[in-house]
Short mmCIF file of C-alpha atoms and ligand atoms in Angstrom, two decimals:
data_model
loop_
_atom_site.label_atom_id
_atom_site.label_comp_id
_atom_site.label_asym_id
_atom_site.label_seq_id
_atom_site.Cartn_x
_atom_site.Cartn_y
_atom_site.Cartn_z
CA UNK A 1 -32.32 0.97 -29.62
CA UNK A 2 -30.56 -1.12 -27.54
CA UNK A 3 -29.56 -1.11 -23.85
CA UNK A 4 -26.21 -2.75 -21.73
CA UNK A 5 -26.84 -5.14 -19.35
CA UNK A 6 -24.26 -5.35 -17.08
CA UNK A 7 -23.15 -7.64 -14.21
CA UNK A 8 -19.93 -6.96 -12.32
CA UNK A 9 -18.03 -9.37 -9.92
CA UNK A 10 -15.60 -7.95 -7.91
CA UNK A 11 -12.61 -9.68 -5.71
CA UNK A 12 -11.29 -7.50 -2.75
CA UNK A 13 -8.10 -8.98 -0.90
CA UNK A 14 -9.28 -8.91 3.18
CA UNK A 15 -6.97 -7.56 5.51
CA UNK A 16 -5.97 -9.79 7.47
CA UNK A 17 -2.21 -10.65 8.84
CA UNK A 18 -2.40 -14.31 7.98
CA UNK A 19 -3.64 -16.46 5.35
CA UNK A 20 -7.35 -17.84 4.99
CA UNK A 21 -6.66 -21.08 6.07
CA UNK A 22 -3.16 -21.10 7.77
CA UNK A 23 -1.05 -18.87 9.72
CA UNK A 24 1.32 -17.56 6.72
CA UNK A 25 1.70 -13.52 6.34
CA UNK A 26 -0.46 -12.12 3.59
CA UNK A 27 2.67 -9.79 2.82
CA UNK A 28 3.03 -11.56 -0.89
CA UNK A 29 5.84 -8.58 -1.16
CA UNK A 30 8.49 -11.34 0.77
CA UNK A 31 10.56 -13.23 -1.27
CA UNK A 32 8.90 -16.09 -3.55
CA UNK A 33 7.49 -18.75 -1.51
CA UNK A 34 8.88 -17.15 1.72
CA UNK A 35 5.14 -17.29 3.21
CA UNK A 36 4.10 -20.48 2.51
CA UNK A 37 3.68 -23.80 4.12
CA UNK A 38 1.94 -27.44 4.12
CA UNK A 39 -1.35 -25.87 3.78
CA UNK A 40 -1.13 -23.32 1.10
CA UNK A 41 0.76 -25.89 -0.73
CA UNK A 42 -1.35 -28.49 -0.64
CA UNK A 43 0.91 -31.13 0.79
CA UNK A 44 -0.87 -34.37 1.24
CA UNK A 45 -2.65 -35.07 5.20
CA UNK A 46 -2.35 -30.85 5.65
CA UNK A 47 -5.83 -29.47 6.95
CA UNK A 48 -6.74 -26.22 6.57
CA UNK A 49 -8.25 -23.98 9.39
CA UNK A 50 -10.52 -21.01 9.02
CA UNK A 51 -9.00 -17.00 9.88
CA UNK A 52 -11.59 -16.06 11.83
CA UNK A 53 -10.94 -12.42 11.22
CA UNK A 54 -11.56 -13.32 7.49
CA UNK A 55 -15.22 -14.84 8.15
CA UNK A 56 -15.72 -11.70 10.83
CA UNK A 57 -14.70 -9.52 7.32
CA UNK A 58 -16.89 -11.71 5.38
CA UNK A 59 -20.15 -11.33 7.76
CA UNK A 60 -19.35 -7.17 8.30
CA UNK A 61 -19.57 -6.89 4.32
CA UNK A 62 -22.44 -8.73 3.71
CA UNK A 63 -24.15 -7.15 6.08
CA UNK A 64 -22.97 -3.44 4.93
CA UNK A 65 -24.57 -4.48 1.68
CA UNK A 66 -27.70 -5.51 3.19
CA UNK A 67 -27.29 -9.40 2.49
CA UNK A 68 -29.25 -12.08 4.59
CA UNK A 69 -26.26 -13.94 6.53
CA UNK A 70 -26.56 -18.00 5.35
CA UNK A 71 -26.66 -19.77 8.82
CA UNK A 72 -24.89 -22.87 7.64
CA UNK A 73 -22.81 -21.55 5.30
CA UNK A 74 -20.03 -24.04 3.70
CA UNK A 75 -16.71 -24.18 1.34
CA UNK A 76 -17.16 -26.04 -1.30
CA UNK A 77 -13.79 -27.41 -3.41
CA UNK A 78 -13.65 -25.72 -7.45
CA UNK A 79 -11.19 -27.97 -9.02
CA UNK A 80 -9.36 -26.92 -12.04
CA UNK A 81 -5.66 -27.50 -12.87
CA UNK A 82 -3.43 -24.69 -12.71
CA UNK A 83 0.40 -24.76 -12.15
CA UNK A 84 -0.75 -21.55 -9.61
CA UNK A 85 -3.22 -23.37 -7.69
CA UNK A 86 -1.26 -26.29 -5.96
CA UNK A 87 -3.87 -28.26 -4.56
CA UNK A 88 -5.76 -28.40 -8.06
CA UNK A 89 -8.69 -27.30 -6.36
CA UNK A 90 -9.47 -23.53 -5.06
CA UNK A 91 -11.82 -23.43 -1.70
CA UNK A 92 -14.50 -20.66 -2.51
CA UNK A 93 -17.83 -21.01 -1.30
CA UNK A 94 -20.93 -22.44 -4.15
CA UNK A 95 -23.79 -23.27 -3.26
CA UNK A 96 -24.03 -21.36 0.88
CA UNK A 97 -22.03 -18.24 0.79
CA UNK A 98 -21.60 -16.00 3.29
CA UNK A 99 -23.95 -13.68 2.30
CA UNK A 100 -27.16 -13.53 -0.42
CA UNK A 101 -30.09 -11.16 -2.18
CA UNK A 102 -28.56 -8.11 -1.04
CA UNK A 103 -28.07 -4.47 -2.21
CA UNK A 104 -26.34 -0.92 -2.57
CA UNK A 105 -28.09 1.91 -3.75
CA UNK A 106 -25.86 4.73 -5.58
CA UNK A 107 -26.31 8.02 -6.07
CA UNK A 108 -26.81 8.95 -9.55
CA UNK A 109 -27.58 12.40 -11.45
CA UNK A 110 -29.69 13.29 -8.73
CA UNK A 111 -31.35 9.93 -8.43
CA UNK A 112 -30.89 6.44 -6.44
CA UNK A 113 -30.15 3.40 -8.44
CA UNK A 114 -30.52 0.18 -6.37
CA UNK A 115 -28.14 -2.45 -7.60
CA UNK A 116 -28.55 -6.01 -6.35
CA UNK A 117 -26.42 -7.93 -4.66
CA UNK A 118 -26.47 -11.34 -6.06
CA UNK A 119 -24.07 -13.30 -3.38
CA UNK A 120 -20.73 -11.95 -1.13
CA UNK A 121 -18.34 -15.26 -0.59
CA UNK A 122 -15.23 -15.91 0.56
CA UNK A 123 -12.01 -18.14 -1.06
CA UNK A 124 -8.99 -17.71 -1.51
CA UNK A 125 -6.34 -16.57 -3.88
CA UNK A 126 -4.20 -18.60 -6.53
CA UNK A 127 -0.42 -17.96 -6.71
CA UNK A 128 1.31 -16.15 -9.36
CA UNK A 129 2.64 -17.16 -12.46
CA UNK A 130 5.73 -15.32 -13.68
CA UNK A 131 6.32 -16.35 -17.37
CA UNK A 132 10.30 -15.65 -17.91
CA UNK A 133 11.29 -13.24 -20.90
CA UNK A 134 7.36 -13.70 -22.82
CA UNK A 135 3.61 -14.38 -22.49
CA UNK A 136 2.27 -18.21 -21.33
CA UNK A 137 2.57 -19.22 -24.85
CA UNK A 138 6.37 -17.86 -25.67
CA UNK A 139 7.92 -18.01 -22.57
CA UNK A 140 10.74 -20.45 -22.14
CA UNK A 141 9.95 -21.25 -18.71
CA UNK A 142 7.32 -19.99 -16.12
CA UNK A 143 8.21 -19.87 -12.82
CA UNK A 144 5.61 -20.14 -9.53
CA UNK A 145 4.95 -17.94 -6.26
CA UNK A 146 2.83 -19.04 -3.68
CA UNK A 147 2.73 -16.08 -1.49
CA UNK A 148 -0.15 -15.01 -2.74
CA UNK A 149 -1.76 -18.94 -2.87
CA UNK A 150 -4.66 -19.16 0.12
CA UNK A 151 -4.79 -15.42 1.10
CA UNK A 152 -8.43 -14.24 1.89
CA UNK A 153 -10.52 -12.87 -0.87
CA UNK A 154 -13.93 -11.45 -1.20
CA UNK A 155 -16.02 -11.94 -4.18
CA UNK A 156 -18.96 -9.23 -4.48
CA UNK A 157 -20.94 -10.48 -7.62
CA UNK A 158 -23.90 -8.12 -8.43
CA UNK A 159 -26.90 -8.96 -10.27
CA UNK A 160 -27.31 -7.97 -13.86
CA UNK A 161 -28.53 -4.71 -12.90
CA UNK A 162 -26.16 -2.17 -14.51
CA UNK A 163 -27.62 -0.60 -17.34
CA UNK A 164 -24.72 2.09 -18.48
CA UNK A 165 -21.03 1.99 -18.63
CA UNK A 166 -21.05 5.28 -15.84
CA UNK A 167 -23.39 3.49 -13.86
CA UNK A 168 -20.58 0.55 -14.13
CA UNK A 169 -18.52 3.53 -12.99
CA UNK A 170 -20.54 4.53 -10.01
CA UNK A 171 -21.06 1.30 -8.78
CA UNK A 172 -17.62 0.04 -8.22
CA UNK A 173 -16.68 3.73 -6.51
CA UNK A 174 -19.21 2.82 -4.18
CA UNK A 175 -18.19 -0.62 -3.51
CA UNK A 176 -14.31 0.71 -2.87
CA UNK A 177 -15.80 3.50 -0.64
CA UNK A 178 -17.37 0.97 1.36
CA UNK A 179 -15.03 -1.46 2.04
CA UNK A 180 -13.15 0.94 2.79
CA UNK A 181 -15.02 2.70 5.29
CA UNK A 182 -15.23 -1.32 6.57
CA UNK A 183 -11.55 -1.31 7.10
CA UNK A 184 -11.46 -5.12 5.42
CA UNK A 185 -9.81 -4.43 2.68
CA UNK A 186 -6.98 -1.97 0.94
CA UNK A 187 -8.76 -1.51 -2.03
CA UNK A 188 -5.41 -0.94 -4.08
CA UNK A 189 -6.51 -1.67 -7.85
CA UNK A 190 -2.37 -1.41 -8.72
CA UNK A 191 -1.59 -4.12 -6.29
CA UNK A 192 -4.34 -6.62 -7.29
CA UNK A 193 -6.13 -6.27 -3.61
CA UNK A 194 -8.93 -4.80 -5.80
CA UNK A 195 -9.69 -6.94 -8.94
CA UNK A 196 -13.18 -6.78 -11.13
CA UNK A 197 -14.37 -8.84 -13.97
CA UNK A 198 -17.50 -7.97 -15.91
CA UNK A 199 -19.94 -9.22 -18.08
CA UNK A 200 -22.17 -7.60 -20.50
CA UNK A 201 -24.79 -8.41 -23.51
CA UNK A 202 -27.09 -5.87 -25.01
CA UNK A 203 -31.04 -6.82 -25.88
CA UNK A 204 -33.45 -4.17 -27.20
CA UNK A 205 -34.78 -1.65 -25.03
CA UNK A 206 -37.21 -2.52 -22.28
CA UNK A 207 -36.89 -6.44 -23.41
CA UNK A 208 -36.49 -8.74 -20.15
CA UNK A 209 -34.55 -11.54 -22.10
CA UNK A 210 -30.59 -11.47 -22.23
CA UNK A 211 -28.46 -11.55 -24.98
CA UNK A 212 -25.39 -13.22 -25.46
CA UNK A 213 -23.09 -12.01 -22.94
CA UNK A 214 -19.41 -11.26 -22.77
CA UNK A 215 -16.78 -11.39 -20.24
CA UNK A 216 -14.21 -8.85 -20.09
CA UNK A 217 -10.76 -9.40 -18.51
CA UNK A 218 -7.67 -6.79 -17.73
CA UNK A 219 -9.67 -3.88 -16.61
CA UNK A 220 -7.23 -2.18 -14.42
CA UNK A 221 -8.85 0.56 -13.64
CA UNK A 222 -12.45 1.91 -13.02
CA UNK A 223 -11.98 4.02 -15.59
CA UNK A 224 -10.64 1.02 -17.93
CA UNK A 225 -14.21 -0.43 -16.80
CA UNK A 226 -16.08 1.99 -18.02
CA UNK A 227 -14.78 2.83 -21.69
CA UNK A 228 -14.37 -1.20 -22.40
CA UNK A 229 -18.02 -1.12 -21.73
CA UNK A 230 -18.42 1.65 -24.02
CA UNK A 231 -16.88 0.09 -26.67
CA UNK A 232 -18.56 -3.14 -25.74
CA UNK A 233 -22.03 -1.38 -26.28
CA UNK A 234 -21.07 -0.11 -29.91
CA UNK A 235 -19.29 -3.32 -31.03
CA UNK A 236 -21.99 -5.57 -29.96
CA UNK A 237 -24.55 -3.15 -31.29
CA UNK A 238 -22.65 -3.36 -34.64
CA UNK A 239 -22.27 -6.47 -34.62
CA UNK A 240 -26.22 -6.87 -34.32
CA UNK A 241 -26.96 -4.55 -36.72
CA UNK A 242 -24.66 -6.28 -39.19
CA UNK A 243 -27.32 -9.45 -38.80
CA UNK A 244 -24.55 -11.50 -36.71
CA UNK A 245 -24.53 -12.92 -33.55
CA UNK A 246 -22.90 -11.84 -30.56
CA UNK A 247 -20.50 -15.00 -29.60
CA UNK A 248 -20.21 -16.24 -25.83
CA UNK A 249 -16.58 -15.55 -25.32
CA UNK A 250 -13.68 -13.68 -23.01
CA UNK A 251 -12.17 -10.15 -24.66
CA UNK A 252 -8.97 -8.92 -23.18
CA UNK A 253 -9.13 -4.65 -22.41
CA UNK A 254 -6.31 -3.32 -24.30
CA UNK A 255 -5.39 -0.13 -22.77
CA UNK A 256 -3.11 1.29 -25.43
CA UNK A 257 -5.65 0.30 -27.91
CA UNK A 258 -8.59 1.52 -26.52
CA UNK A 259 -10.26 -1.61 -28.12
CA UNK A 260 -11.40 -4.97 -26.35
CA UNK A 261 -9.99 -8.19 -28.10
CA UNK A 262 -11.18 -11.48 -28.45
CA UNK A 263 -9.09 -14.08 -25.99
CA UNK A 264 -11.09 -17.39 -26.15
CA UNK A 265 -14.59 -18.94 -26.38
CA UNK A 266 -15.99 -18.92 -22.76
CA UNK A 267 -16.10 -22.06 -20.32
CA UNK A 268 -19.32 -22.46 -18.74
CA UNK A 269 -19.81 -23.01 -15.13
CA UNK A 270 -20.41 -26.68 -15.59
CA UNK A 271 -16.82 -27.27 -16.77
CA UNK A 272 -15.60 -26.44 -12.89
CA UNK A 273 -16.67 -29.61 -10.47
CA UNK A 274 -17.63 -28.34 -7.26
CA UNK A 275 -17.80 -30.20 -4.29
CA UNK A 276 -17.88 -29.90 -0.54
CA UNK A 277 -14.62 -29.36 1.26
CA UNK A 278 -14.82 -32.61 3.57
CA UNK A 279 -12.20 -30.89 5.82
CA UNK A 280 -13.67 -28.00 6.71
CA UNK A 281 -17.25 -28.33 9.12
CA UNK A 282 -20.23 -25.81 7.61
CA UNK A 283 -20.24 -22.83 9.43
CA UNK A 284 -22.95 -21.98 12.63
CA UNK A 285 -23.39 -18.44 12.49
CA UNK A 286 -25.61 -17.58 14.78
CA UNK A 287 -27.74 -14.66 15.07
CA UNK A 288 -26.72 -13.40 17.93
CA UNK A 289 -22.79 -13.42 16.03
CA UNK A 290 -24.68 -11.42 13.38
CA UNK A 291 -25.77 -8.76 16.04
CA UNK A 292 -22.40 -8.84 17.30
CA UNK A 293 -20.51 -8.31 13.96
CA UNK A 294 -23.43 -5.59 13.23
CA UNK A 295 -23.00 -3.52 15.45
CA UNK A 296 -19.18 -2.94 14.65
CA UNK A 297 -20.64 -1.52 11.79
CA UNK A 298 -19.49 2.55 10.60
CA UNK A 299 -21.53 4.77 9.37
CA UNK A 300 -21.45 3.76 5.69
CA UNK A 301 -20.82 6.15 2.95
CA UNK A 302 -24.68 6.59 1.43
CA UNK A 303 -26.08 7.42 5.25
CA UNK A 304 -23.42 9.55 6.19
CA UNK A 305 -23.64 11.59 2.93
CA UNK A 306 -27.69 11.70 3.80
CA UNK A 307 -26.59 13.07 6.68
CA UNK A 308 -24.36 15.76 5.80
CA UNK A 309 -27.37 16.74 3.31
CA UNK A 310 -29.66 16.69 6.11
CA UNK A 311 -27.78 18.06 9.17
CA UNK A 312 -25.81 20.69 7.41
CA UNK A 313 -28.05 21.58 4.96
CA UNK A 314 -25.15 20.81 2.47
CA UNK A 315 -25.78 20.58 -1.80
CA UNK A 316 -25.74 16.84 -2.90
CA UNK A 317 -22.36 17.67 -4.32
CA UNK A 318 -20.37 18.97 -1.77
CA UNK A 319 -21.66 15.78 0.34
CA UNK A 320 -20.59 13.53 -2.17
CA UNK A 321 -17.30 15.07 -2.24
CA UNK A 322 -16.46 15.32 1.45
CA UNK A 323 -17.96 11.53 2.72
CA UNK A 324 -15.80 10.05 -0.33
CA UNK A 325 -13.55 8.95 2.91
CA UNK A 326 -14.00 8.52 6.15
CA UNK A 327 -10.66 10.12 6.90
CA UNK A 328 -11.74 13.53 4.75
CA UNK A 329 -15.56 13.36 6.76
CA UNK A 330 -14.07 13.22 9.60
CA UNK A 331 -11.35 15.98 9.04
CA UNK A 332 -14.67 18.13 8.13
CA UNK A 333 -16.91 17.08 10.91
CA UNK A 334 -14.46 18.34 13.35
CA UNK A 335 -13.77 21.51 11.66
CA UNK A 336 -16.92 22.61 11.93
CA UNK A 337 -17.87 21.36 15.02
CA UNK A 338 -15.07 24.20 16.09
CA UNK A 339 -16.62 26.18 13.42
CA UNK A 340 -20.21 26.35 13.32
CA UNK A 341 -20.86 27.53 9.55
CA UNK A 342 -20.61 24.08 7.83
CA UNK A 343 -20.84 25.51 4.17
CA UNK A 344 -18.11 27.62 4.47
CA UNK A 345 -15.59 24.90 6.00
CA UNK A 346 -16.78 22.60 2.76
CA UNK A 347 -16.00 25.70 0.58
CA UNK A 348 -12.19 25.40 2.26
CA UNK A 349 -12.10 21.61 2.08
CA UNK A 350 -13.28 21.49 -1.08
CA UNK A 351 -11.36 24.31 -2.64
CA UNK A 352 -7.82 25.36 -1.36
CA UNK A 353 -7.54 21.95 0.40
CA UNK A 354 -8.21 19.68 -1.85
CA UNK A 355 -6.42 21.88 -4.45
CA UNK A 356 -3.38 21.55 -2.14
CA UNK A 357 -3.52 17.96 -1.59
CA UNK A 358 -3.47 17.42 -5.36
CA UNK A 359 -0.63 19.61 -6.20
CA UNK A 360 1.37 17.86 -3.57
CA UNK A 361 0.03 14.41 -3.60
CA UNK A 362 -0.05 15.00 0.02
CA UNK A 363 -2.87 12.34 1.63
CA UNK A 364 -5.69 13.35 4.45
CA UNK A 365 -3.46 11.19 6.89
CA UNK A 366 -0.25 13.26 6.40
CA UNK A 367 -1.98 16.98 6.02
CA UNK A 368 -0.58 18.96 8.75
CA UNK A 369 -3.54 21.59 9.20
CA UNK A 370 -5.69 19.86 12.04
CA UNK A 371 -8.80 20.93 11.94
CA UNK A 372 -8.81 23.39 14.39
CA UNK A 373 -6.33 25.30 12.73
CA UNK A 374 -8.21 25.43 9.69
CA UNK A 375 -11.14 26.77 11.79
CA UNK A 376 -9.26 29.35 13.86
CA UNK A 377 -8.34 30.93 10.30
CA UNK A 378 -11.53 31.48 9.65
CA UNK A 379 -12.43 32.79 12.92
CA UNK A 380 -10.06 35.26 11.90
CA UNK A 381 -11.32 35.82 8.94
CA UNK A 382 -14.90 36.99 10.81
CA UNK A 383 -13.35 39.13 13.17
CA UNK A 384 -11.52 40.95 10.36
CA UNK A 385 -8.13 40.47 11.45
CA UNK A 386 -7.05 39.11 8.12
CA UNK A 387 -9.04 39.59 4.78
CA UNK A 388 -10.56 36.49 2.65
CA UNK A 389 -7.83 37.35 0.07
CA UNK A 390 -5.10 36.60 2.42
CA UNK A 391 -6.53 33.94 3.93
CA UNK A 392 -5.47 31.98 1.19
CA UNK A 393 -2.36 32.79 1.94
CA UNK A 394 -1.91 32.08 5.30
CA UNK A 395 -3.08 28.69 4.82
CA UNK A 396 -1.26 27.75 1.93
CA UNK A 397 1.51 28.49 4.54
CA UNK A 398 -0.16 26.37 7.03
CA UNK A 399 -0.26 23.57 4.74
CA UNK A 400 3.51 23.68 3.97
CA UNK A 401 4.36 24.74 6.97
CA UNK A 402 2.10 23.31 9.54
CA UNK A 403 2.29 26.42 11.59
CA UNK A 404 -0.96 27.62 13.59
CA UNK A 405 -2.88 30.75 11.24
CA UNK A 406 -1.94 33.32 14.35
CA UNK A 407 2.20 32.58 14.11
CA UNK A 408 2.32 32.69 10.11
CA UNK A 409 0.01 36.38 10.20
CA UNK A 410 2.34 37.68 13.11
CA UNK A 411 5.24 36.52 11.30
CA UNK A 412 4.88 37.41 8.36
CA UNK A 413 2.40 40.92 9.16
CA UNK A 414 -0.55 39.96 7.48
CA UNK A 415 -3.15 41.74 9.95
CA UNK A 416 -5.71 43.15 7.81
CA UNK A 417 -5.53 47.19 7.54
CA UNK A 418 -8.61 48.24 9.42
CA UNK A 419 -7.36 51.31 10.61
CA UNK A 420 -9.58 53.85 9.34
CA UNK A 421 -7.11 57.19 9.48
CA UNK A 422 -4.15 55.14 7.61
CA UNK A 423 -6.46 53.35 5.13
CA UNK A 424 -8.22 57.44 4.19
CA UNK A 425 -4.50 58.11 3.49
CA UNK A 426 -3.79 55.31 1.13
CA UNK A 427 -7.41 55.63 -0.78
CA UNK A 428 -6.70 59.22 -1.01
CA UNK A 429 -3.36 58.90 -2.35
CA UNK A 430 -5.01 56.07 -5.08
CA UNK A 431 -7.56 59.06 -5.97
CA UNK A 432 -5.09 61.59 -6.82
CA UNK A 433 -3.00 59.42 -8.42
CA UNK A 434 -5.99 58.15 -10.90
CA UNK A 435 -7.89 61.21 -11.32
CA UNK A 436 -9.60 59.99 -14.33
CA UNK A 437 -11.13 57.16 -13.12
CA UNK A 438 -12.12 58.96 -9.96
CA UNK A 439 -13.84 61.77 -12.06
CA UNK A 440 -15.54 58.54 -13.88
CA UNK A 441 -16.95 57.48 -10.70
CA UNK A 442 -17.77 61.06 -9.42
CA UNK A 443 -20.07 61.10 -12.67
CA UNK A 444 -21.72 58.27 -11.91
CA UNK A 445 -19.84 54.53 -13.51
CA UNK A 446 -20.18 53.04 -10.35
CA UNK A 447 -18.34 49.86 -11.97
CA UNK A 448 -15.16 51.93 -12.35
CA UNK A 449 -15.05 51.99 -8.61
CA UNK A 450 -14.22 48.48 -8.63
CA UNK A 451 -10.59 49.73 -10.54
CA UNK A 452 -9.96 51.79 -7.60
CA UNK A 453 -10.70 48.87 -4.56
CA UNK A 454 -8.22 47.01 -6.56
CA UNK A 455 -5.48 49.83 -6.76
CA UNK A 456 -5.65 50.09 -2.44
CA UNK A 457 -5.57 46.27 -2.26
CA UNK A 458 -2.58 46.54 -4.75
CA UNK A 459 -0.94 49.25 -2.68
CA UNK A 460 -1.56 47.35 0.74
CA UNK A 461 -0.35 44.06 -0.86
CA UNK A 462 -3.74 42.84 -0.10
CA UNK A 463 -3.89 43.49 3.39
CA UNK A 464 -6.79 46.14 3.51
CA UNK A 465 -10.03 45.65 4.23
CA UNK A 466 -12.00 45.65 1.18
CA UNK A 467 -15.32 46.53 2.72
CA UNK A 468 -13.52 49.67 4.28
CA UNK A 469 -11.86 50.24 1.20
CA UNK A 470 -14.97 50.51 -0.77
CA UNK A 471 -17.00 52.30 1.64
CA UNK A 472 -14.42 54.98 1.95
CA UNK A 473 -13.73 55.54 -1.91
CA UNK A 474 -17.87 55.84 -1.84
CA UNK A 475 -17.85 58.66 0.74
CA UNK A 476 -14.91 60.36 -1.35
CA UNK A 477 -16.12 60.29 -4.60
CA UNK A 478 -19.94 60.05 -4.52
CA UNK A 479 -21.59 61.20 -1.29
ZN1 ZN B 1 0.56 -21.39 4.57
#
């Protein structure tokens, strides 16, 4: 048998207003090389400067994933020719990044997998290529934007830890989750401000040499991660079996195929010549910097989901579920701290919420039930006033509507029935008008009495109390 072994590196855009190493907006949206200038083009005798906020982003993420913070770190030059990369060099950070030997643990069928952390570093982005009417190699002419050239990037490259394609999976939701719950980046996979590249090899079980490995390019998706990495496991398997070798190369994810493809043999690390950028100083970050920048840190997603666990004696999965974002933690955190019950609020938020919010495509930031709302209703429920059933009506009208639960029941009359003398009426008038299932639960099929509840709830359009309802058919028919 054999076994993945996966290492993923992933590049998150920071969100910062200007460029990494000049004051040009990061809005790459403006027209083509609008936001650009000597720097980020490289013109001869133009130094760069560092964005501070983009080192402060740096620090706050190595430190969320528990990285020891390099003192002295330094940008070092990659040079490479690219028409996108003006100055024929990138600055990225080689051999003292940011951040180093760190970790994230993620939660995994019921179980904590530690992935390590390998190095966090900062450097910026290349420009865009736009090949007119074809592909690189057809194209009659390509065409260059630089409004993407020097904005601040984060590379997250994790040791070769990852042992499954879901684990692959799991590991990158918990990297997004983070950063955001950071605030440094946008995360936004469509708009390259969240970009991953991944390498794999298989070796036989338990074996602690690698393989051959394999990069794969064009994953656009988490999703696309994982089932290229499936089919990475059963080609390279195959191709093992088969008595071949696995060759060192780059294999393009083609979506509509559901297939990775071959793109070109692999360049090793030596091909790029690194040196140190001679106009930028090494860093000094100081430890008392690092105590600064830590203690802007959130709540991160893995302790606050403990916490939920912990503090309101929640199941694993409805923690999971609700500390996904900060915005939806929060949104339940102050529900029930109006509340009380914290089980039943995550039975709401998980259930006719979240169902709402996906039929409507309506975010957490534009939901109009505020939390108290949502915990007045079910105040109401409790005191009876409206039943469970049409509960779920009055908020799917608080949703739409954003009215408060006491306007939309008054409005529309949606107090529960708990008026004994009208609701003996009503269940008498549902006995005489089903005498034979009445005479069924008079000899004893106490299930058939369910029939009847449903009849009264039918008559009152919902509205009567069901626990009423039931113990008044029981004193009818059986006492
Ligand atoms: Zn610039």
């Amino acid at each position: 048998m054999f076994e993945p072994v996966i290492g993923i590196e992933v590049h998150a855009q920071l969100k910062t207003e200007s460029k990494m190493f000049c004051s040009c907006s990061t809005n790459f949206d403006a027209s083509p090389n609008s936001n650009t200038c000597p720097i980020c083009l490289g013109f001869p005798g133009a130094l760069p400067v560092l964005n501070k906020k983009a080192l402060e982003y740096g620090i706050k993420t190595a430190l969320a994933f528990n990285c020891d913070i390099t003192e002295c770190s330094r940008f070092d030059r990659k040079n490479y020719f690219y028409p996108d990369i003006p100055k024929n060099y990138q600055i990225t950070q080689d051999a003292f990044p940011v951040g180093l030997n760190g970790y994230v643990d993620i939660p995994l069928d019921n179980d904590v997998r530690r992935i390590r952390i390998k190095r966090v570093h900062l450097e910026e982005d290349a420009g865009k290529s736009i090949h007119e009417g074809g592909t690189i190699t057809d194209a009659a002419f390509s065409l260059e934007d630089y409004n993407r050239a020097g904005v601040p990037l984060l590379e997250i490259v994790s040791e070769p830890d990852i042992r499954s394609p879901r684990e692959a999976y799991e590991y990158l939701c918990m990297l997004r989750r983070t950063l955001l719950y950071l605030g440094v980046s946008d995360c936004k996979m469509e708009e390259g401000s969240l970009r991953c590249d991944v390498n794999i090899s298989i070796r036989p079980k338990g074996a602690d040499k690698f393989w051959t490995q394999v990069e794969l390019k064009n994953l656009n998706s988490f999703r696309a991660v994982e089932r290229s990495l499936d089919y990475e496991v059963r080609r390279q398997s195959q191709v093992v079996a088969a008595g071949e070798e696995v060759i060192r190369e780059t294999r393009h994810w083609d979506e509509a195929g559901q297939a990775t493809v071959s793109m070109r043999r692999k360049e090793t690390a030596e091909d790029y010549r690194y040196f140190p950028e001679p106009d930028l100083p090494p860093l000094n970050i100081t430890g008392s910097r690092v105590e600064e920048i830590k203690a802007t840190l959130p709540e991160l997603p893995g302790a606050r989901r403990e916490r939920f666990m912990r503090d309101y004696e929640l199941p694993e999965y409805d923690a999971s579920l609700l500390t996904d974002t900060q915005e939806l933690a929060d949104y339940f955190e102050e529900a029930v701290r109006e509340y009380g019950q914290a089980k039943t609020v995550s039975n709401w938020v998980m259930g006719e919420f979240s169902r709402l919010m996906n039929a409507t495509g309506i975010g957490i930031e534009s939901v109009k039930v505020a939390p108290s709302d949502l915990a007045a209703m079910l105040k109401m429920i409790d005191k009876g006033t409206i039943s469970g059933k049409i509960a779920k009506t009055v908020f799917e009208e608080m949703f739409t509507e954003g009215k408060s639960p006491e306007v939309i029941v008054k409005e529309k009359g949606l107090v529960q029935i708990a008026d004994e003398e009208e609701l003996i009426r009503i269940v008498d008038r549902v006995i005489e008008e089903n005498g034979e299932v009445a005479d069924q639960v008079r000899a004893g099929k106490d299930k058939a009495i369910g029939f009847l509840v449903g009849q009264v709830m039918k008559m009152t359009k919902g509205r009567a109390n069901p626990q009423m309802v039931n113990e008044l058919l029981r004193g009818r028919l059986i006492n």
